[in-house]
Amino acid sequence: MTAQSHRNPTGGRIDRARTLGFTFNGRYYEGHPGDTLASALLANGVHLVGRSFKYHRPRGIVGSGAEEPNALVQLGQGALTEPNVRATQAELHDGLAAASVNCWPGVRWDIGAINGLLGGLFPAGFYYKTFMWPARAWRAYEWFIRRAAGLGLAPREPDPERYDGTHAHCDVLVAGGGPAGLAAALAAGRAGGRVILADEQAEIGGSLLAGGGTIDGRPARAWLDDATAELAGMAEVRVLPRATVFGYYDHNYLGIAERLADHLPPAERAGRARQRVWKVRAGRVVLATGAIERPLVFDGNDRPGVMLATAAQAYANRWAVRVGDRAVVVTNNDSAYQTALDLSESGVAVALLADLRAEVPAALAQRLSRAGIEVAAGSAVVDAAGGTRVTSAEIRRLGADGTTLEGPARHVPCDVIAVSGGWSPAVHLFSQSGGRLRWDEAIAGFVPDISRQAEVSVGAARGTFDLAAALAEGARAGAAAAHAAGFGDGTATAPAANAREVIAPRPVWRVPSAGRGKAFVDIQNDVTAADIALAAREGYSAVEHLKRYTTTGMGTDQGKTSNVNALAILAHATGTAIPAVGTTTFRPPYTPVTFGALAGRTVGPLFDPARLTAMHPWHVQAGTRFEDVGQWKRPWYYPRGSETLHQAVARECRAVRTSLGIMDASTLGKIDIQGPDAAKLLDLVYTNAWGGLEVGRCRYGLMLKEDGMVFDDGVTARLGPQHFHMTTTTGGAARVMAWLEEWLQTERPHWRVYLTSVTTQWAVAAIAGPNARRLMAELCPNIALDAIDFPFMAWRDGTVAGIAARVFRVSFSGESAFEINVPSSQGMALWQALMTAGAKYDITPYGTEAMHVLRAEKGFVIVGQETDGTVTPGDLGMDWIVGKKKPDFVGRRGLARADCKRPDRKQLVGLLPQDPKEVLVEGAQIMADAAAPPPVPMEGHVTSSYWSATLSRSFALALLKGGRARHGQTVPVHAYGKTSWAQVTEPIFYDKEGEKLRG
Amino acid sequence: MAEIVLRQSPLDHLSLDARAVAEPGPAGVVAGERRFVAKVNLRGDPADEAFVKVAKGALKVFLPTTPNTVDGKRDRYALWLGPDEWLVIGAPGTEGRLVADLRKALDGIVAAVTDVTEGRTVIRLSGVHARETLAKGCGLDLHPRAFGRGRCAQTRLGKANVILHQLDDAPTFDVYVERSFADYLWRWIEDGASEYGFAIVAEPIMAALKARRATR
């Protein structure tokens, strides 16, 4: 049992009936449901949570939400660990284990703190200035720098958690569930619109959760309960707590990261997705993202115990936590007066409120003095003393222009300094949407100005800090957004609240220094006011340069508390106005999103579809090794027993050449082409002529791009006078379909041709080998199979093994072959029948590897292997397929370019290695001269290279400059530091006359 | 016919029937495969009166010209796929007859009739969370105000191209998927629906469930 030393016995939105145990840096503490890790630590009197990035200074909790720059922790352990989680946003659960990031060996005694003593050596741009010379030494520096800097640790194990993602659509998306957002969601929901209200906190309510005030004559918290209940009862309203709208993209497309299970102990998460990303298309967006309080920049402002005034107030009101025993409040605006009162009421002795303004709000000041709190007008905290916790504040009077100090110093002992430097509207999402910002002098902050998308900012997000006005803006925006979607009349009654008069803040961007302490602007990245001034002096006067040079705003908090202070100090240093300096770009995500959430369920077997053929289960059963071809799983080879790839491929090739092989060719793309102009389309997209092709016959075709380069190939059959069946490469099927449609739809819209993809309508078994016809004769009683009735490059309909089939006499192996197409649902039956009947010929299934060898022996090219988008038909020795008399085809003009006619273009050749046992490396470079010093001119490369069981030797195909004129030459071929020699030959090694294939 | 016995659907290897339940109970999503539904792709010019008339005569359903709508009922539908493209659906085993009838009727008219029965299978998905299950991988707005009964769409589900057809307000969807993607898509649906309670039902039960809802 440990006492929560700083927890009040009553109040707050926590459940004291349950106690949650957790550890921080190995020490056990307790908190309650409703706590964040930060509130629970503060309840236990723990402020010191980490060491700073560069100087390793002790740092404490600063904020109470997304803005937190310091309290980054490593959450969870092992595979479940997550780095750099903001303790202010981590909900407490039983058994939670957290540790500080960026301190070694421990947070109280940190070895890197020596950097703090050497602070003068680490000015802005230190890395750029120091580690750049000599250039090669960077690697050595980097090792040390990365160890010393860096934040948390990424887990090393695979993530065992489940993630999810979903699309969503709505009429109105409300980002932020504070008073303005709630008013908007209520108005839009009441009108009948589809509404999504997303808020990053566990509870909807925003500032109402920590503040007081009355709405519609009742305590604001009672109004909040009613509002959330009403929203929950609306069928078309979806309220997402724990959901951060992290990105605002084009066309009102927004990303929401919802934390579904992070607040649960891992054991209770079983089966549930941990996080879910919502991809939302919204008709209208209402941005009610609130505002972020700014710190004040004074010496020692990074000491643990110095925190934002609202944060101190929230810990008091929402979590019943006293952030210290004795506080000093310092502010440049009205809002912190209430903080002082709330702190005092919660039991924190408030020693003093220092207001930078000479004129203070009279009513508020009176309330403070009634509560016994001194108000020091025109004064500031100029230094915070202390080590791992602030011990006192030095108070001085400010000169009239804010750059000088007057009068004596007062040292006020305290353990908390609550600061308010004014408010920056959270314009992140607005800015991401493309909207333009405007500097508002009255609030000393950037506010939304010109929208680029269908959105509107309301409440504090647009600089409207008064509760009554924020509620009115929200209600108005919600009603208008619903009306735009066709719901309601566009009006709504706003909840009523008391308006307050506000005295403008007094911006003093750098509280004058009384000594030589560091005044931090970006607390996470350890950037001081002096760094910014130095950068400006060195010429980094553009805000984007400043950011990169000093790293201000580049931490995981993206400078939520620091950016405005930084650019205001830059403006001061360069003598420009703040609007002229401008802001850096706000980029998604608003707060970090886990990779797991972004990946969602697209992991493991669902990462990418595996396309399966009808015969796939048979292949699996046979122990096949698969090759990925596009998304298809194609049998690569079928090892028997302990066979290696090469042994299996040699056996499969021999079977095809000597008896009978069978291949699953289902994956080839198939396009059904019908219409009076079908042949015209083929004439357009293929290089050869198609009009004369008889019904019942097929023809090989090459497709080119406009530049004359080979794009796809395949065999197309004429099924009827106006009906063709085109096949494409496996990987090119979708590309070719889109290509044909593009030509039809954009260039020849008047042609009457219809295309339908039938790739998976058909399962295809190719049988090849000297015994192929014998097997066919046995299974196929109704097709005349001899070479005269059913010649090479013809097709016939009939039955095979009792299954209605379309049989093509085509061959990619060079053997007599039949490609048997059957309806896909009967592909397996066909395959099994062929395997059974073919047993007498030792029918041998062969995969893509054997197929590659067999076709290469014949010199048949594979598009994408022998070609790479720079190869013409002529380069492949296939000029015979280019219709010289055709008036036009795609690529004709490309081929006419002089470059396509150069005699020294790379041309397809065969290679026979001098060592017949050596299989050349595919991709090996053919050199002009093996003895030449580097860089050696390259003349070509090996495109395909195999061991041929048929030839009992190795062979290869290659593209070689002027290769056709170089048959008989011996060339050096280089790969991986080794040079081999090979003889250039004609690119055909087997059955040059084609007797086997036609026979 | 012998060959019918030999037919295999692209999901047979998952043995869904062995996991099918008679009564899905509280499952938020109920799914099953509808095997061998007849599918014929029809192309033609809707401005050609002869084409429209003849097609209607042969099919007994209108060819809808409103994008992404469906005409028909029970087991004969025409799904609008494009300005000149429809998917005609029929009971299992009727594809040969459908193709023959259409080709005969359309003789002399510029049109294309293509049997695509074998190229896709149908996964039927029903239940109070069917819509959410689809929304996980489908960018279209499937809300009743935007989609609804009698609507269809060619779209993506996860990483597969599909045709969606909403049959009733349960809601029940037929998902037409390329047979090579069927294994992937089934796993994707089952994984995504698991949080809602997922039950597999055999085809006749699925049809009965739908009928029961329709009579309510």
PDB file of N, CA, C and O in Angstrom, chain A residues 664-684:
ATOM      1  N   ASP A 664       0.323 -26.163 -65.316  1.00  0.00           N
ATOM      2  CA  ASP A 664      -0.865 -25.342 -65.017  1.00  0.00           C
ATOM      3  C   ASP A 664      -0.649 -23.976 -65.655  1.00  0.00           C
ATOM      4  O   ASP A 664       0.152 -23.176 -65.185  1.00  0.00           O
ATOM      5  N   ALA A 665      -1.345 -23.738 -66.753  1.00  0.00           N
ATOM      6  CA  ALA A 665      -1.176 -22.474 -67.474  1.00  0.00           C
ATOM      7  C   ALA A 665      -2.396 -21.576 -67.298  1.00  0.00           C
ATOM      8  O   ALA A 665      -2.664 -20.696 -68.107  1.00  0.00           O
ATOM      9  N   SER A 666      -3.117 -21.778 -66.195  1.00  0.00           N
ATOM     10  CA  SER A 666      -4.371 -21.036 -65.997  1.00  0.00           C
ATOM     11  C   SER A 666      -4.164 -19.537 -65.839  1.00  0.00           C
ATOM     12  O   SER A 666      -5.097 -18.770 -66.048  1.00  0.00           O
ATOM     13  N   THR A 667      -2.975 -19.139 -65.430  1.00  0.00           N
ATOM     14  CA  THR A 667      -2.798 -17.740 -65.037  1.00  0.00           C
ATOM     15  C   THR A 667      -2.653 -16.781 -66.208  1.00  0.00           C
ATOM     16  O   THR A 667      -2.714 -15.566 -66.010  1.00  0.00           O
ATOM     17  N   LEU A 668      -2.426 -17.307 -67.416  1.00  0.00           N
ATOM     18  CA  LEU A 668      -2.311 -16.404 -68.568  1.00  0.00           C
ATOM     19  C   LEU A 668      -3.553 -15.524 -68.655  1.00  0.00           C
ATOM     20  O   LEU A 668      -4.670 -15.991 -68.443  1.00  0.00           O
ATOM     21  N   GLY A 669      -3.350 -14.249 -68.972  1.00  0.00           N
ATOM     22  CA  GLY A 669      -4.480 -13.351 -69.117  1.00  0.00           C
ATOM     23  C   GLY A 669      -5.309 -13.734 -70.338  1.00  0.00           C
ATOM     24  O   GLY A 669      -4.753 -14.158 -71.358  1.00  0.00           O
ATOM     25  N   LYS A 670      -6.629 -13.590 -70.221  1.00  0.00           N
ATOM     26  CA  LYS A 670      -7.512 -13.954 -71.341  1.00  0.00           C
ATOM     27  C   LYS A 670      -8.562 -12.866 -71.513  1.00  0.00           C
ATOM     28  O   LYS A 670      -9.220 -12.482 -70.544  1.00  0.00           O
ATOM     29  N   ILE A 671      -8.675 -12.383 -72.730  1.00  0.00           N
ATOM     30  CA  ILE A 671      -9.632 -11.321 -72.999  1.00  0.00           C
ATOM     31  C   ILE A 671     -10.521 -11.745 -74.146  1.00  0.00           C
ATOM     32  O   ILE A 671     -10.032 -12.121 -75.222  1.00  0.00           O
ATOM     33  N   ASP A 672     -11.817 -11.693 -73.904  1.00  0.00           N
ATOM     34  CA  ASP A 672     -12.782 -12.021 -74.942  1.00  0.00           C
ATOM     35  C   ASP A 672     -13.095 -10.740 -75.718  1.00  0.00           C
ATOM     36  O   ASP A 672     -13.437  -9.716 -75.122  1.00  0.00           O
ATOM     37  N   ILE A 673     -12.940 -10.801 -77.032  1.00  0.00           N
ATOM     38  CA  ILE A 673     -13.103  -9.602 -77.873  1.00  0.00           C
ATOM     39  C   ILE A 673     -14.201  -9.873 -78.892  1.00  0.00           C
ATOM     40  O   ILE A 673     -14.093 -10.818 -79.667  1.00  0.00           O
ATOM     41  N   GLN A 674     -15.241  -9.064 -78.843  1.00  0.00           N
ATOM     42  CA  GLN A 674     -16.362  -9.274 -79.768  1.00  0.00           C
ATOM     43  C   GLN A 674     -16.759  -7.959 -80.419  1.00  0.00           C
ATOM     44  O   GLN A 674     -16.661  -6.899 -79.806  1.00  0.00           O
ATOM     45  N   GLY A 675     -17.242  -8.076 -81.629  1.00  0.00           N
ATOM     46  CA  GLY A 675     -17.765  -6.900 -82.314  1.00  0.00           C
ATOM     47  C   GLY A 675     -17.272  -6.815 -83.749  1.00  0.00           C
ATOM     48  O   GLY A 675     -16.240  -7.405 -84.096  1.00  0.00           O
ATOM     49  N   PRO A 676     -17.991  -6.062 -84.570  1.00  0.00           N
ATOM     50  CA  PRO A 676     -17.640  -5.959 -85.995  1.00  0.00           C
ATOM     51  C   PRO A 676     -16.231  -5.423 -86.215  1.00  0.00           C
ATOM     52  O   PRO A 676     -15.603  -5.720 -87.226  1.00  0.00           O
ATOM     53  N   ASP A 677     -15.731  -4.624 -85.265  1.00  0.00           N
ATOM     54  CA  ASP A 677     -14.415  -4.019 -85.462  1.00  0.00           C
ATOM     55  C   ASP A 677     -13.328  -4.720 -84.665  1.00  0.00           C
ATOM     56  O   ASP A 677     -12.252  -4.155 -84.417  1.00  0.00           O
ATOM     57  N   ALA A 678     -13.599  -5.968 -84.244  1.00  0.00           N
ATOM     58  CA  ALA A 678     -12.641  -6.676 -83.389  1.00  0.00           C
ATOM     59  C   ALA A 678     -11.295  -6.847 -84.090  1.00  0.00           C
ATOM     60  O   ALA A 678     -10.233  -6.607 -83.496  1.00  0.00           O
ATOM     61  N   ALA A 679     -11.321  -7.254 -85.366  1.00  0.00           N
ATOM     62  CA  ALA A 679     -10.053  -7.477 -86.072  1.00  0.00           C
ATOM     63  C   ALA A 679      -9.289  -6.170 -86.238  1.00  0.00           C
ATOM     64  O   ALA A 679      -8.054  -6.151 -86.207  1.00  0.00           O
ATOM     65  N   LYS A 680     -10.030  -5.065 -86.397  1.00  0.00           N
ATOM     66  CA  LYS A 680      -9.371  -3.762 -86.524  1.00  0.00           C
ATOM     67  C   LYS A 680      -8.601  -3.432 -85.246  1.00  0.00           C
ATOM     68  O   LYS A 680      -7.504  -2.868 -85.290  1.00  0.00           O
ATOM     69  N   LEU A 681      -9.211  -3.770 -84.123  1.00  0.00           N
ATOM     70  CA  LEU A 681      -8.538  -3.497 -82.853  1.00  0.00           C
ATOM     71  C   LEU A 681      -7.227  -4.292 -82.773  1.00  0.00           C
ATOM     72  O   LEU A 681      -6.187  -3.758 -82.373  1.00  0.00           O
ATOM     73  N   LEU A 682      -7.294  -5.569 -83.184  1.00  0.00           N
ATOM     74  CA  LEU A 682      -6.076  -6.381 -83.140  1.00  0.00           C
ATOM     75  C   LEU A 682      -5.019  -5.819 -84.075  1.00  0.00           C
ATOM     76  O   LEU A 682      -3.832  -5.772 -83.744  1.00  0.00           O
ATOM     77  N   ASP A 683      -5.462  -5.378 -85.229  1.00  0.00           N
ATOM     78  CA  ASP A 683      -4.520  -4.767 -86.184  1.00  0.00           C
ATOM     79  C   ASP A 683      -3.852  -3.529 -85.586  1.00  0.00           C
ATOM     80  O   ASP A 683      -2.713  -3.219 -85.897  1.00  0.00           O
ATOM     81  N   LEU A 684      -4.604  -2.835 -84.739  1.00  0.00           N
ATOM     82  CA  LEU A 684      -4.070  -1.614 -84.133  1.00  0.00           C
ATOM     83  C   LEU A 684      -3.041  -1.923 -83.048  1.00  0.00           C
ATOM     84  O   LEU A 684      -1.991  -1.300 -82.976  1.00  0.00           O
TER      85      LEU A 684
END
